[in-house]
PDB file of N, CA and C in Angstrom:
ATOM      1  N   MET A   1     106.840  80.825  97.045  1.00 48.00           N
ATOM      2  CA  MET A   1     105.677  81.299  96.337  1.00 48.00           C
ATOM      3  C   MET A   1     104.433  81.108  97.177  1.00 48.00           C
ATOM      4  N   LYS A   2     103.538  82.053  97.107  1.00 54.00           N
ATOM      5  CA  LYS A   2     102.307  81.942  97.869  1.00 54.00           C
ATOM      6  C   LYS A   2     101.393  80.918  97.215  1.00 54.00           C
ATOM      7  N   ARG A   3     100.897  80.046  98.055  1.00 57.00           N
ATOM      8  CA  ARG A   3      99.964  79.032  97.577  1.00 57.00           C
ATOM      9  C   ARG A   3      98.557  79.534  97.873  1.00 57.00           C
ATOM     10  N   HIS A   4      97.798  79.816  96.838  1.00 59.00           N
ATOM     11  CA  HIS A   4      96.481  80.405  97.010  1.00 59.00           C
ATOM     12  C   HIS A   4      95.464  79.407  97.547  1.00 59.00           C
ATOM     13  N   ASP A   5      95.732  78.109  97.389  1.00 67.00           N
ATOM     14  CA  ASP A   5      94.769  77.118  97.848  1.00 67.00           C
ATOM     15  C   ASP A   5      94.921  76.803  99.334  1.00 67.00           C
ATOM     16  N   GLU A   6      96.018  77.240  99.953  1.00 69.00           N
ATOM     17  CA  GLU A   6      96.246  76.980 101.365  1.00 69.00           C
ATOM     18  C   GLU A   6      95.884  78.215 102.189  1.00 69.00           C
ATOM     19  N   PRO A   7      95.173  78.022 103.304  1.00 77.00           N
ATOM     20  CA  PRO A   7      94.847  79.172 104.152  1.00 77.00           C
ATOM     21  C   PRO A   7      96.088  79.670 104.889  1.00 77.00           C
ATOM     22  N   GLU A   8      96.043  80.912 105.300  1.00 85.00           N
ATOM     23  CA  GLU A   8      97.158  81.470 106.055  1.00 85.00           C
ATOM     24  C   GLU A   8      97.188  80.817 107.438  1.00 85.00           C
ATOM     25  N   PRO A   9      98.355  80.408 107.886  1.00 89.00           N
ATOM     26  CA  PRO A   9      98.451  79.762 109.196  1.00 89.00           C
ATOM     27  C   PRO A   9      98.422  80.779 110.330  1.00 89.00           C
ATOM     28  N   LYS A  10      98.087  80.297 111.527  1.00 92.00           N
ATOM     29  CA  LYS A  10      98.195  81.132 112.721  1.00 92.00           C
ATOM     30  C   LYS A  10      99.682  81.285 113.026  1.00 92.00           C
ATOM     31  N   LEU A  11     100.099  82.501 113.293  1.00 95.00           N
ATOM     32  CA  LEU A  11     101.504  82.760 113.559  1.00 95.00           C
ATOM     33  C   LEU A  11     101.728  82.970 115.051  1.00 95.00           C
ATOM     34  N   THR A  12     102.878  82.507 115.523  1.00 95.00           N
ATOM     35  CA  THR A  12     103.262  82.788 116.894  1.00 95.00           C
ATOM     36  C   THR A  12     103.722  84.242 116.976  1.00 95.00           C
ATOM     37  N   ALA A  13     103.955  84.712 118.193  1.00 96.00           N
ATOM     38  CA  ALA A  13     104.408  86.097 118.368  1.00 96.00           C
ATOM     39  C   ALA A  13     105.758  86.318 117.687  1.00 96.00           C
ATOM     40  N   ALA A  14     106.646  85.349 117.807  1.00 97.00           N
ATOM     41  CA  ALA A  14     107.968  85.479 117.177  1.00 97.00           C
ATOM     42  C   ALA A  14     107.852  85.498 115.657  1.00 97.00           C
ATOM     43  N   GLU A  15     107.004  84.632 115.110  1.00 96.00           N
ATOM     44  CA  GLU A  15     106.820  84.603 113.654  1.00 96.00           C
ATOM     45  C   GLU A  15     106.201  85.898 113.163  1.00 96.00           C
ATOM     46  N   THR A  16     105.243  86.431 113.916  1.00 96.00           N
ATOM     47  CA  THR A  16     104.608  87.699 113.543  1.00 96.00           C
ATOM     48  C   THR A  16     105.637  88.824 113.535  1.00 96.00           C
ATOM     49  N   ALA A  17     106.500  88.850 114.542  1.00 97.00           N
ATOM     50  CA  ALA A  17     107.533  89.888 114.611  1.00 97.00           C
ATOM     51  C   ALA A  17     108.502  89.780 113.438  1.00 97.00           C
ATOM     52  N   LYS A  18     108.902  88.563 113.094  1.00 97.00           N
ATOM     53  CA  LYS A  18     109.825  88.370 111.972  1.00 97.00           C
ATOM     54  C   LYS A  18     109.194  88.812 110.657  1.00 97.00           C
ATOM     55  N   VAL A  19     107.936  88.420 110.444  1.00 96.00           N
ATOM     56  CA  VAL A  19     107.244  88.814 109.205  1.00 96.00           C
ATOM     57  C   VAL A  19     107.116  90.329 109.149  1.00 96.00           C
ATOM     58  N   ALA A  20     106.766  90.951 110.266  1.00 97.00           N
ATOM     59  CA  ALA A  20     106.638  92.416 110.297  1.00 97.00           C
ATOM     60  C   ALA A  20     107.966  93.079 109.967  1.00 97.00           C
ATOM     61  N   TRP A  21     109.065  92.530 110.480  1.00 97.00           N
ATOM     62  CA  TRP A  21     110.402  93.068 110.210  1.00 97.00           C
ATOM     63  C   TRP A  21     110.712  92.998 108.716  1.00 97.00           C
ATOM     64  N   TYR A  22     110.427  91.841 108.103  1.00 97.00           N
ATOM     65  CA  TYR A  22     110.719  91.680 106.681  1.00 97.00           C
ATOM     66  C   TYR A  22     109.822  92.567 105.819  1.00 97.00           C
ATOM     67  N   VAL A  23     108.572  92.720 106.207  1.00 96.00           N
ATOM     68  CA  VAL A  23     107.671  93.602 105.448  1.00 96.00           C
ATOM     69  C   VAL A  23     108.153  95.048 105.548  1.00 96.00           C
ATOM     70  N   ALA A  24     108.612  95.450 106.723  1.00 96.00           N
ATOM     71  CA  ALA A  24     109.142  96.811 106.884  1.00 96.00           C
ATOM     72  C   ALA A  24     110.383  97.019 106.016  1.00 96.00           C
ATOM     73  N   ARG A  25     111.234  96.005 105.949  1.00 95.00           N
ATOM     74  CA  ARG A  25     112.427  96.104 105.086  1.00 95.00           C
ATOM     75  C   ARG A  25     112.031  96.176 103.622  1.00 95.00           C
ATOM     76  N   MET A  26     110.972  95.432 103.232  1.00 93.00           N
ATOM     77  CA  MET A  26     110.492  95.518 101.844  1.00 93.00           C
ATOM     78  C   MET A  26     109.978  96.922 101.552  1.00 93.00           C
ATOM     79  N   ALA A  27     109.272  97.512 102.517  1.00 93.00           N
ATOM     80  CA  ALA A  27     108.762  98.873 102.328  1.00 93.00           C
ATOM     81  C   ALA A  27     109.918  99.863 102.179  1.00 93.00           C
ATOM     82  N   LYS A  28     110.942  99.676 102.997  1.00 92.00           N
ATOM     83  CA  LYS A  28     112.113 100.551 102.918  1.00 92.00           C
ATOM     84  C   LYS A  28     112.783 100.434 101.553  1.00 92.00           C
ATOM     85  N   ARG A  29     112.891  99.208 101.072  1.00 90.00           N
ATOM     86  CA  ARG A  29     113.475  99.010  99.734  1.00 90.00           C
ATOM     87  C   ARG A  29     112.575  99.589  98.653  1.00 90.00           C
ATOM     88  N   GLY A  30     111.257  99.539  98.869  1.00 88.00           N
ATOM     89  CA  GLY A  30     110.333 100.132  97.909  1.00 88.00           C
ATOM     90  C   GLY A  30     110.527 101.632  97.796  1.00 88.00           C
ATOM     91  N   ILE A  31     110.751 102.268  98.933  1.00 89.00           N
ATOM     92  CA  ILE A  31     111.029 103.707  98.927  1.00 89.00           C
ATOM     93  C   ILE A  31     112.346 103.973  98.204  1.00 89.00           C
ATOM     94  N   ALA A  32     113.330 103.119  98.440  1.00 85.00           N
ATOM     95  CA  ALA A  32     114.615 103.280  97.755  1.00 85.00           C
ATOM     96  C   ALA A  32     114.451 103.119  96.252  1.00 85.00           C
ATOM     97  N   ALA A  33     113.557 102.229  95.840  1.00 84.00           N
ATOM     98  CA  ALA A  33     113.333 102.022  94.405  1.00 84.00           C
ATOM     99  C   ALA A  33     112.730 103.258  93.761  1.00 84.00           C
ATOM    100  N   ARG A  34     111.844 103.921  94.510  1.00 83.00           N
ATOM    101  CA  ARG A  34     111.247 105.140  93.954  1.00 83.00           C
ATOM    102  C   ARG A  34     112.291 106.216  93.749  1.00 83.00           C
ATOM    103  N   ASN A  35     113.273 106.280  94.634  1.00 80.00           N
ATOM    104  CA  ASN A  35     114.304 107.319  94.550  1.00 80.00           C
ATOM    105  C   ASN A  35     115.500 106.904  93.696  1.00 80.00           C
ATOM    106  N   SER A  36     115.498 105.667  93.234  1.00 78.00           N
ATOM    107  CA  SER A  36     116.601 105.168  92.427  1.00 78.00           C
ATOM    108  C   SER A  36     116.417 105.605  90.971  1.00 78.00           C
ATOM    109  N   PRO A  37     117.505 105.931  90.307  1.00 79.00           N
ATOM    110  CA  PRO A  37     117.377 106.325  88.898  1.00 79.00           C
ATOM    111  C   PRO A  37     116.859 105.193  88.011  1.00 79.00           C
ATOM    112  N   THR A  38     117.215 103.950  88.347  1.00 77.00           N
ATOM    113  CA  THR A  38     116.744 102.829  87.527  1.00 77.00           C
ATOM    114  C   THR A  38     115.391 102.326  87.998  1.00 77.00           C
ATOM    115  N   GLY A  39     115.049 102.545  89.281  1.00 74.00           N
ATOM    116  CA  GLY A  39     113.744 102.158  89.782  1.00 74.00           C
ATOM    117  C   GLY A  39     113.596 100.684  90.112  1.00 74.00           C
ATOM    118  N   ASP A  40     114.695  99.940  90.120  1.00 82.00           N
ATOM    119  CA  ASP A  40     114.571  98.516  90.427  1.00 82.00           C
ATOM    120  C   ASP A  40     115.423  98.168  91.650  1.00 82.00           C
ATOM    121  N   VAL A  41     114.789  97.514  92.600  1.00 83.00           N
ATOM    122  CA  VAL A  41     115.456  97.065  93.809  1.00 83.00           C
ATOM    123  C   VAL A  41     115.043  95.624  94.039  1.00 83.00           C
ATOM    124  N   TYR A  42     116.002  94.760  94.336  1.00 88.00           N
ATOM    125  CA  TYR A  42     115.754  93.332  94.525  1.00 88.00           C
ATOM    126  C   TYR A  42     115.087  93.078  95.870  1.00 88.00           C
ATOM    127  N   GLN A  43     113.905  92.425  95.850  1.00 91.00           N
ATOM    128  CA  GLN A  43     113.187  92.122  97.083  1.00 91.00           C
ATOM    129  C   GLN A  43     112.856  90.642  97.218  1.00 91.00           C
ATOM    130  N   ASP A  44     113.219  89.833  96.251  1.00 93.00           N
ATOM    131  CA  ASP A  44     112.854  88.423  96.284  1.00 93.00           C
ATOM    132  C   ASP A  44     113.445  87.687  97.483  1.00 93.00           C
ATOM    133  N   ASP A  45     114.629  88.125  97.958  1.00 95.00           N
ATOM    134  CA  ASP A  45     115.210  87.461  99.116  1.00 95.00           C
ATOM    135  C   ASP A  45     114.319  87.613 100.345  1.00 95.00           C
ATOM    136  N   LEU A  46     113.737  88.786 100.519  1.00 95.00           N
ATOM    137  CA  LEU A  46     112.854  89.003 101.665  1.00 95.00           C
ATOM    138  C   LEU A  46     111.540  88.252 101.498  1.00 95.00           C
ATOM    139  N   LYS A  47     111.037  88.199 100.271  1.00 95.00           N
ATOM    140  CA  LYS A  47     109.806  87.451 100.021  1.00 95.00           C
ATOM    141  C   LYS A  47     110.000  85.969 100.331  1.00 95.00           C
ATOM    142  N   LYS A  48     111.162  85.433  99.964  1.00 96.00           N
ATOM    143  CA  LYS A  48     111.451  84.026 100.247  1.00 96.00           C
ATOM    144  C   LYS A  48     111.534  83.773 101.745  1.00 96.00           C
ATOM    145  N   ARG A  49     112.098  84.712 102.487  1.00 97.00           N
ATOM    146  CA  ARG A  49     112.192  84.550 103.938  1.00 97.00           C
ATOM    147  C   ARG A  49     110.816  84.532 104.584  1.00 97.00           C
ATOM    148  N   VAL A  50     109.930  85.414 104.116  1.00 96.00           N
ATOM    149  CA  VAL A  50     108.561  85.428 104.642  1.00 96.00           C
ATOM    150  C   VAL A  50     107.854  84.121 104.309  1.00 96.00           C
ATOM    151  N   GLU A  51     108.013  83.644 103.091  1.00 95.00           N
ATOM    152  CA  GLU A  51     107.393  82.375 102.700  1.00 95.00           C
ATOM    153  C   GLU A  51     107.925  81.215 103.533  1.00 95.00           C
ATOM    154  N   ARG A  52     109.210  81.250 103.847  1.00 96.00           N
ATOM    155  CA  ARG A  52     109.799  80.191 104.675  1.00 96.00           C
ATOM    156  C   ARG A  52     109.169  80.198 106.074  1.00 96.00           C
ATOM    157  N   ILE A  53     108.937  81.370 106.620  1.00 96.00           N
ATOM    158  CA  ILE A  53     108.286  81.473 107.935  1.00 96.00           C
ATOM    159  C   ILE A  53     106.866  80.936 107.854  1.00 96.00           C
ATOM    160  N   LEU A  54     106.125  81.303 106.799  1.00 95.00           N
ATOM    161  CA  LEU A  54     104.749  80.819 106.639  1.00 95.00           C
ATOM    162  C   LEU A  54     104.711  79.309 106.439  1.00 95.00           C
ATOM    163  N   ASP A  55     105.664  78.770 105.688  1.00 95.00           N
ATOM    164  CA  ASP A  55     105.735  77.317 105.495  1.00 95.00           C
ATOM    165  C   ASP A  55     105.986  76.607 106.819  1.00 95.00           C
ATOM    166  N   GLY A  56     106.870  77.165 107.631  1.00 96.00           N
ATOM    167  CA  GLY A  56     107.142  76.586 108.942  1.00 96.00           C
ATOM    168  C   GLY A  56     105.906  76.602 109.836  1.00 96.00           C
ATOM    169  N   ALA A  57     105.145  77.688 109.770  1.00 96.00           N
ATOM    170  CA  ALA A  57     103.919  77.781 110.564  1.00 96.00           C
ATOM    171  C   ALA A  57     102.885  76.766 110.073  1.00 96.00           C
ATOM    172  N   ARG A  58     102.810  76.552 108.760  1.00 94.00           N
ATOM    173  CA  ARG A  58     101.891  75.540 108.222  1.00 94.00           C
ATOM    174  C   ARG A  58     102.286  74.138 108.699  1.00 94.00           C
ATOM    175  N   ARG A  59     103.582  73.854 108.658  1.00 95.00           N
ATOM    176  CA  ARG A  59     104.057  72.542 109.130  1.00 95.00           C
ATOM    177  C   ARG A  59     103.747  72.356 110.615  1.00 95.00           C
ATOM    178  N   ARG A  60     103.931  73.410 111.406  1.00 95.00           N
ATOM    179  CA  ARG A  60     103.655  73.331 112.827  1.00 95.00           C
ATOM    180  C   ARG A  60     102.178  73.055 113.080  1.00 95.00           C
ATOM    181  N   GLU A  61     101.292  73.733 112.327  1.00 94.00           N
ATOM    182  CA  GLU A  61      99.855  73.501 112.474  1.00 94.00           C
ATOM    183  C   GLU A  61      99.471  72.082 112.075  1.00 94.00           C
ATOM    184  N   GLU A  62     100.057  71.589 110.976  1.00 93.00           N
ATOM    185  CA  GLU A  62      99.766  70.222 110.544  1.00 93.00           C
ATOM    186  C   GLU A  62     100.218  69.203 111.591  1.00 93.00           C
ATOM    187  N   LYS A  63     101.380  69.436 112.153  1.00 93.00           N
ATOM    188  CA  LYS A  63     101.910  68.548 113.181  1.00 93.00           C
ATOM    189  C   LYS A  63     101.014  68.559 114.426  1.00 93.00           C
ATOM    190  N   ALA A  64     100.529  69.726 114.803  1.00 91.00           N
ATOM    191  CA  ALA A  64      99.652  69.836 115.969  1.00 91.00           C
ATOM    192  C   ALA A  64      98.305  69.162 115.707  1.00 91.00           C
ATOM    193  N   ALA A  65      97.833  69.281 114.462  1.00 90.00           N
ATOM    194  CA  ALA A  65      96.543  68.660 114.118  1.00 90.00           C
ATOM    195  C   ALA A  65      96.648  67.136 114.132  1.00 90.00           C
ATOM    196  N   ARG A  66      97.791  66.593 113.746  1.00 90.00           N
ATOM    197  CA  ARG A  66      97.976  65.147 113.763  1.00 90.00           C
ATOM    198  C   ARG A  66      98.043  64.605 115.182  1.00 90.00           C
ATOM    199  N   LYS A  67      98.542  65.396 116.116  1.00 85.00           N
ATOM    200  CA  LYS A  67      98.680  64.948 117.495  1.00 85.00           C
ATOM    201  C   LYS A  67      97.339  64.889 118.222  1.00 85.00           C
ATOM    202  N   LYS A  68      96.356  65.597 117.722  1.00 74.00           N
ATOM    203  CA  LYS A  68      95.044  65.632 118.398  1.00 74.00           C
ATOM    204  C   LYS A  68      94.295  64.340 118.214  1.00 74.00           C
TER     205      LYS A  68
END
């Protein structure tokens, strides 16, 4: 879940690429939902993966800040 009180962390190039990949897959599933007769497509798995990447970036920033 997105934490609104925490700022977005700086992402590395690899993290940015992974997030972009997952967002593109969410968009693809969104298009599939529009063309689906029921209109519902599960996207929570991709949202959780993006959140996991953001959490890792937050932990990395906190760890770097403690070392300073």
